[in-house]
């Protein structure tokens, strides 16, 4: 199952006794943690990290450079969508649906501010980047 973090404990105020019961982790209620199956979740984490690390060194990423990096990582052009540049950032989406899965990724290549996040696509039909739901997490540091 997707990982869940511990619940944020509330800090007792002056004169209050901290709770003695163990703190239960909160289950996610939205985003890829809920909508993706375990196989897609695990694969998504690996895809996020390897893509972010590969794009990290691009200081002024153009759509052509981002496509080249993605191709070098094994992502075919038919899976790469929405490559467009805005200022010094190039945004893209990847359709990684496989065997009934719903995994997709949203990315923004911007040197050290590169972010790659999992998203959820419809199970069937054409991939349209505007239909996906996203979940932002901090990008890994190399």
CSV table of C-alpha atoms in Angstrom, one decimal:
chain,number,residue,atom,x,y,z
A,1,UNK,CA,0.0,0.0,0.0
A,2,UNK,CA,1.1,3.6,-0.5
A,3,UNK,CA,3.1,5.0,2.4
A,4,UNK,CA,1.4,7.1,5.0
A,5,UNK,CA,3.3,9.4,7.3
A,6,UNK,CA,2.6,9.9,11.0
A,7,UNK,CA,-0.1,12.3,12.0
A,8,UNK,CA,1.1,15.7,13.1
A,9,UNK,CA,1.0,15.6,16.9
A,10,UNK,CA,-0.5,18.6,18.6
A,11,UNK,CA,1.8,20.2,21.1
A,12,UNK,CA,0.2,20.4,24.6
A,13,UNK,CA,-0.2,23.9,26.0
A,14,UNK,CA,1.2,24.9,29.3
A,15,UNK,CA,-0.3,22.8,32.1
A,16,UNK,CA,-1.7,20.2,29.7
A,17,UNK,CA,-0.7,16.6,29.8
A,18,UNK,CA,0.4,15.0,26.5
A,19,UNK,CA,-1.8,12.2,25.2
A,20,UNK,CA,-0.7,8.8,26.4
A,21,UNK,CA,-2.3,6.9,23.4
A,22,UNK,CA,-0.1,6.1,20.4
A,23,UNK,CA,-0.6,8.5,17.5
A,24,UNK,CA,-2.3,6.8,14.6
A,25,UNK,CA,-1.1,7.7,11.0
A,26,UNK,CA,-3.7,9.5,8.9
A,27,UNK,CA,-4.7,7.8,5.7
A,28,UNK,CA,-4.6,10.0,2.7
A,29,UNK,CA,-8.0,11.0,1.4
A,30,UNK,CA,-7.1,12.4,-2.1
A,31,UNK,CA,-4.4,12.3,-4.7
A,32,UNK,CA,-2.4,9.5,-6.2
A,33,UNK,CA,-2.0,7.9,-2.8
A,34,UNK,CA,-5.6,6.9,-2.9
A,35,UNK,CA,-6.2,6.6,-6.7
A,36,UNK,CA,-3.2,4.6,-7.8
A,37,UNK,CA,-2.7,0.9,-7.2
A,38,UNK,CA,0.4,-0.2,-5.3
A,39,UNK,CA,2.3,-1.2,-8.5
A,40,UNK,CA,1.7,2.2,-10.0
A,41,UNK,CA,2.6,4.0,-6.8
A,42,UNK,CA,5.9,2.2,-6.4
A,43,UNK,CA,6.8,2.7,-10.1
A,44,UNK,CA,5.8,6.4,-9.9
A,45,UNK,CA,8.2,7.1,-7.1
A,46,UNK,CA,11.1,5.5,-9.1
A,47,UNK,CA,10.1,7.4,-12.3
A,48,UNK,CA,9.9,10.7,-10.3
A,49,UNK,CA,13.3,10.4,-8.9
A,50,UNK,CA,15.2,9.2,-12.0
A,51,UNK,CA,13.6,11.9,-14.2
A,52,UNK,CA,14.2,14.7,-11.7
A,53,UNK,CA,17.9,13.7,-11.3
A,54,UNK,CA,18.4,13.6,-15.0
A,55,UNK,CA,16.8,17.0,-15.6
A,56,UNK,CA,18.5,18.6,-12.6
A,57,UNK,CA,21.7,19.6,-14.5
A,58,UNK,CA,19.9,21.4,-17.3
A,59,UNK,CA,20.4,25.1,-16.4
A,60,UNK,CA,18.2,26.5,-19.2
A,61,UNK,CA,16.0,23.6,-20.3
A,62,UNK,CA,14.4,23.9,-23.7
A,63,UNK,CA,11.6,21.6,-24.8
A,64,UNK,CA,14.1,19.9,-27.2
A,65,UNK,CA,16.6,19.3,-24.4
A,66,UNK,CA,13.9,17.9,-22.1
A,67,UNK,CA,12.6,15.6,-24.8
A,68,UNK,CA,16.2,14.4,-25.5
A,69,UNK,CA,16.7,13.6,-21.8
A,70,UNK,CA,13.4,11.8,-21.5
A,71,UNK,CA,14.2,9.8,-24.7
A,72,UNK,CA,17.6,8.9,-23.3
A,73,UNK,CA,15.9,7.5,-20.2
A,74,UNK,CA,13.7,5.3,-22.5
A,75,UNK,CA,10.5,7.3,-22.7
A,76,UNK,CA,9.2,7.3,-26.2
A,77,UNK,CA,7.7,10.4,-27.9
A,78,UNK,CA,4.2,9.0,-27.9
A,79,UNK,CA,4.3,9.1,-24.1
A,80,UNK,CA,5.6,12.6,-23.8
A,81,UNK,CA,2.9,15.3,-23.8
A,82,UNK,CA,2.5,19.1,-23.4
A,83,UNK,CA,6.2,20.1,-23.7
A,84,UNK,CA,6.2,23.9,-23.5
A,85,UNK,CA,8.4,26.5,-22.2
A,86,UNK,CA,7.4,29.3,-19.9
A,87,UNK,CA,10.3,31.7,-19.0
A,88,UNK,CA,13.2,29.5,-17.8
A,89,UNK,CA,10.9,26.4,-17.1
A,90,UNK,CA,9.9,23.7,-19.5
A,91,UNK,CA,6.7,21.8,-18.5
A,92,UNK,CA,5.7,18.3,-19.6
A,93,UNK,CA,3.5,15.4,-18.9
A,94,UNK,CA,4.2,11.6,-19.3
A,95,UNK,CA,1.6,9.0,-19.9
A,96,UNK,CA,2.8,5.9,-18.1
A,97,UNK,CA,-0.4,4.0,-18.1
A,98,UNK,CA,0.2,0.3,-18.4
A,99,UNK,CA,-2.0,-2.8,-18.0
A,100,UNK,CA,-5.0,-0.9,-16.6
A,101,UNK,CA,-2.9,1.4,-14.5
A,102,UNK,CA,-3.5,5.2,-14.2
A,103,UNK,CA,0.0,6.5,-13.6
A,104,UNK,CA,1.1,9.7,-15.2
A,105,UNK,CA,3.7,12.3,-14.3
A,106,UNK,CA,3.7,16.1,-14.4
A,107,UNK,CA,7.1,17.8,-14.6
A,108,UNK,CA,8.7,21.2,-14.7
A,109,UNK,CA,12.3,21.3,-15.7
A,110,UNK,CA,14.0,24.3,-14.2
A,111,UNK,CA,17.5,23.4,-13.1
A,112,UNK,CA,17.7,23.0,-9.4
A,113,UNK,CA,14.0,23.9,-9.1
A,114,UNK,CA,13.0,20.8,-11.2
A,115,UNK,CA,9.9,19.1,-9.9
A,116,UNK,CA,8.4,15.8,-11.1
A,117,UNK,CA,5.1,14.7,-9.5
A,118,UNK,CA,2.8,11.7,-9.9
A,119,UNK,CA,-0.6,12.2,-11.3
A,120,UNK,CA,-3.6,10.1,-12.1
A,121,UNK,CA,-5.0,9.6,-15.6
A,122,UNK,CA,-8.2,7.9,-16.8
A,123,UNK,CA,-7.7,4.2,-17.1
A,124,UNK,CA,-8.7,4.1,-20.8
A,125,UNK,CA,-9.0,6.5,-23.7
A,126,UNK,CA,-6.6,9.1,-25.0
A,127,UNK,CA,-4.3,10.8,-22.6
A,128,UNK,CA,-5.1,14.5,-22.3
A,129,UNK,CA,-2.9,16.4,-19.8
A,130,UNK,CA,-5.7,18.7,-18.7
A,131,UNK,CA,-7.8,15.7,-17.3
A,132,UNK,CA,-5.2,14.5,-14.9
A,133,UNK,CA,-5.2,15.1,-11.2
A,134,UNK,CA,-1.8,16.0,-9.7
A,135,UNK,CA,-0.1,15.7,-6.3
A,136,UNK,CA,2.9,17.8,-5.5
A,137,UNK,CA,5.8,16.6,-3.5
A,138,UNK,CA,9.3,18.1,-3.1
A,139,UNK,CA,11.7,16.9,-5.7
A,140,UNK,CA,14.6,14.8,-4.6
A,141,UNK,CA,18.0,16.5,-4.1
A,142,UNK,CA,20.8,14.8,-6.1
